[in-house]
mmCIF file of C-alpha atoms and ligand atoms in Angstrom:
data_model
loop_
_atom_site.group_PDB
_atom_site.id
_atom_site.type_symbol
_atom_site.label_atom_id
_atom_site.label_comp_id
_atom_site.label_asym_id
_atom_site.label_seq_id
_atom_site.Cartn_x
_atom_site.Cartn_y
_atom_site.Cartn_z
ATOM 1 C CA MET X 1 18.399 5.078 -124.272
ATOM 2 C CA ASP X 2 15.199 4.119 -126.775
ATOM 3 C CA GLN X 3 12.560 7.061 -126.146
ATOM 4 C CA ILE X 4 8.954 5.990 -126.114
ATOM 5 C CA LYS X 5 7.126 7.182 -128.962
ATOM 6 C CA LYS X 6 4.058 7.700 -129.642
ATOM 7 C CA ALA X 7 2.538 6.409 -132.516
ATOM 8 C CA ASP X 8 -0.790 5.429 -134.070
ATOM 9 C CA LYS X 9 -3.625 4.030 -132.165
ATOM 10 C CA GLY X 10 -2.186 4.703 -128.958
ATOM 11 C CA GLU X 11 0.341 2.355 -130.218
ATOM 12 C CA ILE X 12 3.928 3.022 -129.107
ATOM 13 C CA LYS X 13 7.904 2.619 -130.779
ATOM 14 C CA ILE X 14 10.333 1.893 -128.981
ATOM 15 C CA GLY X 15 13.511 1.097 -131.135
ATOM 16 C CA ASN X 16 12.549 -0.734 -133.452
ATOM 17 C CA ASP X 17 9.656 -2.616 -132.183
ATOM 18 C CA VAL X 18 5.921 -1.522 -131.766
ATOM 19 C CA PHE X 19 3.549 -2.363 -129.096
ATOM 20 C CA VAL X 20 0.230 -2.025 -129.431
ATOM 21 C CA PRO X 21 -2.383 -1.764 -126.543
ATOM 22 C CA LEU X 22 -3.715 -5.060 -124.866
ATOM 23 C CA LEU X 23 -5.268 -3.779 -121.816
ATOM 24 C CA THR X 24 -5.972 -0.754 -120.945
ATOM 25 C CA GLU X 25 -5.812 1.031 -117.294
ATOM 26 C CA GLU X 26 -9.511 1.106 -116.769
ATOM 27 C CA VAL X 27 -10.185 -2.611 -117.519
ATOM 28 C CA ILE X 28 -6.688 -3.646 -115.557
ATOM 29 C CA GLN X 29 -7.985 -1.436 -112.504
ATOM 30 C CA ASN X 30 -11.769 -2.777 -113.030
ATOM 31 C CA ARG X 31 -10.210 -6.370 -112.605
ATOM 32 C CA ILE X 32 -9.106 -5.723 -109.926
ATOM 33 C CA LYS X 33 -11.350 -4.386 -107.892
ATOM 34 C CA GLU X 34 -13.160 -7.788 -108.468
ATOM 35 C CA LEU X 35 -10.033 -9.446 -107.154
ATOM 36 C CA GLY X 36 -9.866 -7.534 -104.507
ATOM 37 C CA LYS X 37 -13.707 -8.334 -103.186
ATOM 38 C CA GLN X 38 -12.934 -11.573 -103.826
ATOM 39 C CA ILE X 39 -9.942 -11.828 -100.993
ATOM 40 C CA THR X 40 -11.268 -10.068 -98.358
ATOM 41 C CA GLU X 41 -14.655 -12.311 -98.614
ATOM 42 C CA GLU X 42 -12.206 -15.301 -99.200
ATOM 43 C CA TYR X 43 -9.874 -13.935 -96.282
ATOM 44 C CA LYS X 44 -11.856 -12.275 -93.000
ATOM 45 C CA GLY X 45 -10.552 -12.696 -90.068
ATOM 46 C CA LYS X 46 -7.223 -14.328 -91.364
ATOM 47 C CA ALA X 47 -4.934 -11.338 -91.578
ATOM 48 C CA PRO X 48 -2.862 -12.479 -94.965
ATOM 49 C CA ILE X 49 0.422 -11.283 -95.943
ATOM 50 C CA PHE X 50 0.843 -10.460 -99.358
ATOM 51 C CA ILE X 51 4.417 -11.443 -100.745
ATOM 52 C CA GLY X 52 4.623 -9.350 -103.475
ATOM 53 C CA VAL X 53 7.622 -10.073 -106.000
ATOM 54 C CA LEU X 54 10.020 -7.227 -106.659
ATOM 55 C CA ASN X 55 10.676 -5.675 -109.445
ATOM 56 C CA GLY X 56 7.420 -6.301 -111.672
ATOM 57 C CA SER X 57 4.453 -7.173 -108.571
ATOM 58 C CA PHE X 58 5.116 -3.796 -107.459
ATOM 59 C CA MET X 59 1.796 -1.228 -108.992
ATOM 60 C CA PHE X 60 -0.326 -4.681 -109.511
ATOM 61 C CA LEU X 61 0.029 -5.433 -105.549
ATOM 62 C CA SER X 62 -0.291 -1.565 -105.068
ATOM 63 C CA ASP X 63 -4.260 -1.683 -106.370
ATOM 64 C CA LEU X 64 -5.103 -4.484 -105.290
ATOM 65 C CA LEU X 65 -4.273 -3.840 -101.754
ATOM 66 C CA LYS X 66 -6.210 -0.820 -102.046
ATOM 67 C CA ASN X 67 -9.399 -3.219 -102.497
ATOM 68 C CA ILE X 68 -8.569 -5.190 -99.406
ATOM 69 C CA THR X 69 -10.627 -4.093 -96.545
ATOM 70 C CA ILE X 70 -9.832 -6.912 -94.008
ATOM 71 C CA ASP X 71 -5.986 -6.455 -91.982
ATOM 72 C CA CYS X 72 -3.189 -7.563 -93.417
ATOM 73 C CA GLU X 73 0.044 -6.737 -93.915
ATOM 74 C CA ILE X 74 3.272 -7.265 -96.803
ATOM 75 C CA ASP X 75 6.221 -7.910 -97.225
ATOM 76 C CA PHE X 76 8.674 -8.833 -100.708
ATOM 77 C CA PHE X 77 11.313 -10.676 -102.049
ATOM 78 C CA LYS X 78 12.972 -10.022 -105.580
ATOM 79 C CA LEU X 79 13.615 -12.607 -107.981
ATOM 80 C CA SER X 80 15.993 -12.286 -110.877
ATOM 81 C CA SER X 81 14.602 -12.928 -114.151
ATOM 82 C CA TYR X 82 14.604 -11.831 -117.474
ATOM 83 C CA GLY X 83 17.528 -10.152 -117.844
ATOM 84 C CA ASP X 84 17.943 -7.424 -120.301
ATOM 85 C CA GLU X 85 15.786 -9.592 -123.131
ATOM 86 C CA LYS X 86 12.605 -10.651 -124.401
ATOM 87 C CA LEU X 87 13.469 -14.221 -123.250
ATOM 88 C CA SER X 88 13.626 -15.350 -120.736
ATOM 89 C CA SER X 89 17.125 -16.932 -119.436
ATOM 90 C CA GLY X 90 15.489 -19.909 -117.447
ATOM 91 C CA ASN X 91 17.940 -19.576 -114.517
ATOM 92 C CA VAL X 92 16.194 -17.788 -111.222
ATOM 93 C CA THR X 93 18.068 -16.804 -108.142
ATOM 94 C CA LEU X 94 17.010 -14.524 -104.925
ATOM 95 C CA LEU X 95 18.746 -10.868 -105.123
ATOM 96 C CA LYS X 96 15.938 -10.525 -101.800
ATOM 97 C CA GLU X 97 15.110 -12.507 -98.957
ATOM 98 C CA LEU X 98 12.065 -12.128 -97.274
ATOM 99 C CA ASN X 99 11.880 -10.165 -94.130
ATOM 100 C CA CYS X 100 8.680 -11.296 -92.124
ATOM 101 C CA ASP X 101 7.766 -15.001 -90.147
ATOM 102 C CA VAL X 102 5.474 -16.314 -92.506
ATOM 103 C CA ASN X 103 4.901 -19.346 -89.939
ATOM 104 C CA ASP X 104 1.561 -19.975 -89.083
ATOM 105 C CA ARG X 105 0.162 -17.247 -90.967
ATOM 106 C CA HIS X 106 -1.596 -17.134 -94.595
ATOM 107 C CA ILE X 107 0.380 -16.150 -97.223
ATOM 108 C CA ILE X 108 -0.957 -14.967 -100.923
ATOM 109 C CA ILE X 109 2.490 -14.367 -103.434
ATOM 110 C CA VAL X 110 1.435 -11.893 -105.353
ATOM 111 C CA GLU X 111 3.049 -12.003 -109.250
ATOM 112 C CA ASP X 112 3.098 -9.406 -112.281
ATOM 113 C CA ILE X 113 2.819 -12.744 -114.839
ATOM 114 C CA VAL X 114 3.688 -16.055 -114.688
ATOM 115 C CA ASP X 115 5.026 -17.180 -118.057
ATOM 116 C CA SER X 116 6.737 -20.863 -118.077
ATOM 117 C CA GLY X 117 5.719 -20.987 -114.573
ATOM 118 C CA LEU X 118 9.755 -21.289 -113.380
ATOM 119 C CA SER X 119 9.583 -18.541 -110.946
ATOM 120 C CA ILE X 120 6.449 -19.564 -108.850
ATOM 121 C CA LYS X 121 7.604 -23.381 -109.267
ATOM 122 C CA PHE X 122 11.017 -21.906 -107.475
ATOM 123 C CA ILE X 123 9.075 -19.910 -105.139
ATOM 124 C CA GLU X 124 7.119 -22.879 -103.775
ATOM 125 C CA GLY X 125 10.290 -24.341 -102.944
ATOM 126 C CA MET X 126 11.615 -21.433 -101.016
ATOM 127 C CA PHE X 127 8.651 -22.353 -99.152
ATOM 128 C CA GLN X 128 8.808 -25.287 -98.424
ATOM 129 C CA LYS X 129 10.889 -25.759 -95.218
ATOM 130 C CA SER X 130 8.847 -22.939 -93.799
ATOM 131 C CA LYS X 131 5.082 -23.735 -92.283
ATOM 132 C CA PRO X 132 2.648 -20.999 -93.554
ATOM 133 C CA SER X 133 -1.196 -22.005 -92.486
ATOM 134 C CA SER X 134 -1.798 -21.209 -96.168
ATOM 135 C CA MET X 135 0.115 -20.554 -99.262
ATOM 136 C CA LYS X 136 -1.817 -19.170 -102.582
ATOM 137 C CA VAL X 137 -0.473 -17.230 -105.881
ATOM 138 C CA ILE X 138 -1.976 -14.369 -107.806
ATOM 139 C CA THR X 139 -0.972 -13.187 -110.912
ATOM 140 C CA LEU X 140 -2.241 -10.089 -112.606
ATOM 141 C CA LEU X 141 -1.419 -11.730 -116.149
ATOM 142 C CA PHE X 142 -0.825 -15.649 -117.113
ATOM 143 C CA LYS X 143 0.263 -17.006 -120.211
ATOM 144 C CA PRO X 144 -1.170 -20.604 -120.395
ATOM 145 C CA ASN X 145 0.073 -21.799 -123.190
ATOM 146 C CA SER X 146 3.861 -20.932 -122.599
ATOM 147 C CA LEU X 147 3.563 -23.106 -119.226
ATOM 148 C CA LYS X 148 6.291 -25.974 -118.995
ATOM 149 C CA TYR X 149 6.174 -25.854 -115.085
ATOM 150 C CA ASN X 150 3.091 -28.219 -112.398
ATOM 151 C CA VAL X 151 2.682 -25.146 -110.833
ATOM 152 C CA LYS X 152 -0.789 -23.912 -109.126
ATOM 153 C CA ILE X 153 -2.297 -20.250 -109.536
ATOM 154 C CA ASP X 154 -5.028 -19.437 -107.150
ATOM 155 C CA TYR X 155 -5.897 -16.419 -109.037
ATOM 156 C CA ILE X 156 -5.826 -14.777 -112.166
ATOM 157 C CA GLY X 157 -6.435 -11.582 -113.158
ATOM 158 C CA PHE X 158 -6.041 -12.182 -117.595
ATOM 159 C CA GLU X 159 -5.048 -14.680 -119.448
ATOM 160 C CA ILE X 160 -3.277 -13.562 -122.401
ATOM 161 C CA PRO X 161 -1.320 -15.079 -126.042
ATOM 162 C CA SER X 162 2.271 -16.107 -125.692
ATOM 163 C CA LYS X 163 4.021 -12.343 -126.649
ATOM 164 C CA PHE X 164 5.839 -10.254 -124.882
ATOM 165 C CA VAL X 165 4.189 -7.291 -122.936
ATOM 166 C CA ILE X 166 5.210 -4.458 -121.453
ATOM 167 C CA GLY X 167 4.021 -1.529 -119.025
ATOM 168 C CA TYR X 168 2.198 -1.314 -115.171
ATOM 169 C CA GLY X 169 5.258 -2.938 -113.115
ATOM 170 C CA LEU X 170 6.627 -5.485 -116.557
ATOM 171 C CA ASP X 171 9.295 -4.006 -118.270
ATOM 172 C CA TYR X 172 11.426 -4.211 -121.309
ATOM 173 C CA ALA X 173 14.893 -4.114 -120.261
ATOM 174 C CA GLN X 174 14.457 -2.565 -117.221
ATOM 175 C CA LYS X 175 12.023 0.686 -118.295
ATOM 176 C CA TYR X 176 8.664 1.088 -119.503
ATOM 177 C CA ARG X 177 7.112 -0.710 -115.900
ATOM 178 C CA ASN X 178 5.905 3.562 -115.336
ATOM 179 C CA LEU X 179 3.242 2.938 -118.152
ATOM 180 C CA THR X 180 -0.541 2.894 -117.054
ATOM 181 C CA ASN X 181 -1.536 0.376 -120.109
ATOM 182 C CA ILE X 182 -0.203 -2.958 -121.477
ATOM 183 C CA TYR X 183 1.295 -2.438 -124.217
ATOM 184 C CA VAL X 184 2.171 -5.923 -126.392
ATOM 185 C CA LEU X 185 4.224 -6.585 -129.212
ATOM 186 C CA SER X 186 3.085 -6.047 -131.935
ATOM 187 C CA GLU X 187 4.174 -9.125 -135.192
ATOM 188 C CA GLU X 188 3.076 -6.677 -137.596
ATOM 189 C CA GLN X 189 6.717 -4.434 -138.402
HETATM 190 P P1 IMP F 201 8.441 -17.618 -115.213
HETATM 191 O O1 IMP F 201 9.183 -17.789 -114.027
HETATM 192 O O2 IMP F 201 8.616 -18.202 -116.864
HETATM 193 O O3 IMP F 201 6.369 -17.441 -115.392
HETATM 194 O O4 IMP F 201 8.282 -15.307 -115.450
HETATM 195 C C1 IMP F 201 7.927 -14.799 -114.773
HETATM 196 C C2 IMP F 201 8.347 -13.776 -114.851
HETATM 197 O O5 IMP F 201 9.492 -13.009 -116.571
HETATM 198 C C3 IMP F 201 7.811 -12.402 -114.261
HETATM 199 O O6 IMP F 201 7.731 -12.408 -113.249
HETATM 200 C C4 IMP F 201 7.939 -11.485 -115.373
HETATM 201 O O7 IMP F 201 8.952 -10.511 -114.946
HETATM 202 C C5 IMP F 201 8.846 -11.667 -116.453
HETATM 203 N N1 IMP F 201 8.095 -12.532 -118.017
HETATM 204 C C6 IMP F 201 7.539 -12.910 -117.885
HETATM 205 N N2 IMP F 201 6.710 -12.515 -119.388
HETATM 206 C C7 IMP F 201 7.185 -11.182 -119.752
HETATM 207 C C8 IMP F 201 6.888 -10.403 -120.291
HETATM 208 O O8 IMP F 201 5.618 -10.470 -121.219
HETATM 209 N N3 IMP F 201 6.941 -8.590 -120.505
HETATM 210 C C9 IMP F 201 7.678 -8.906 -119.309
HETATM 211 N N4 IMP F 201 8.329 -9.804 -118.240
HETATM 212 C C10 IMP F 201 7.650 -10.763 -118.261
HETATM 213 MG MG1 MG F 202 8.251 -10.056 -111.964
#
C-alpha cells in the first residue's frame, strides 16, 4: 500500500504522484462559515433537510452543519462514481437509498465536488417523482471547465481547475479522505 510521504513545501507523495496544497484547512473552514451563515439566513423557518452524497461529502456536511443555526435534519445516500481511478467511469449507480420523506420539505443536496455534473444530473432524476417544496445543490468544489451536463449549482465553495484533487473527504482509490487540507495532483513529475 502506498504510504503518504511528506515532501517539501507541504507536498505529499503517493507512489509516483506528487500532490501540492490547493486549499488549506483555514481557507476551507472560513468559506464554510460564510456558506453556513448564508444558508441559515435564507432558510429561516424552513427546517431544511441536508442530504449528503456519500462518501465524499461527509467532512463538508459535518463542518457545514456546525455553522447552521436553524432547525435542520440530515440524511444520506450513496452513489458509485470513480471506482479506483482518477477519471470518472461515466456511470453512476445508487448504492444506498435515502431514508427520509422529502415530500413538502426543503432539501439541500450536499456534494464534495461537481466535476462533469453527471452525479447531479442523476440526483435530479432521482427526485423527479417526489415532491420536495424546493431543492438546491451545494458543493464545496466546482470544476467549471469540466462541466458536461446542464445542471444548476446553487452554492459553490470554491471554483478549482480541472485537475484531480484529494483530501477533506475526497479520495483517490478510497484513501486520503482524512487529510484536512485539499491537495491537487501536480503536473511536474
Ligand atoms: P461528476 O459526476 O463528474 O460531477 O463527479 C462527481 C463525483 O466524482 C464527486 O462527487 C466525487 O466523488 C468524484 N470526483 C470528481 N472529481 C474528483 C477529484 O478531483 N478527486 C476525487 N473525486 C472526484
Ligand atoms: Mg461524491
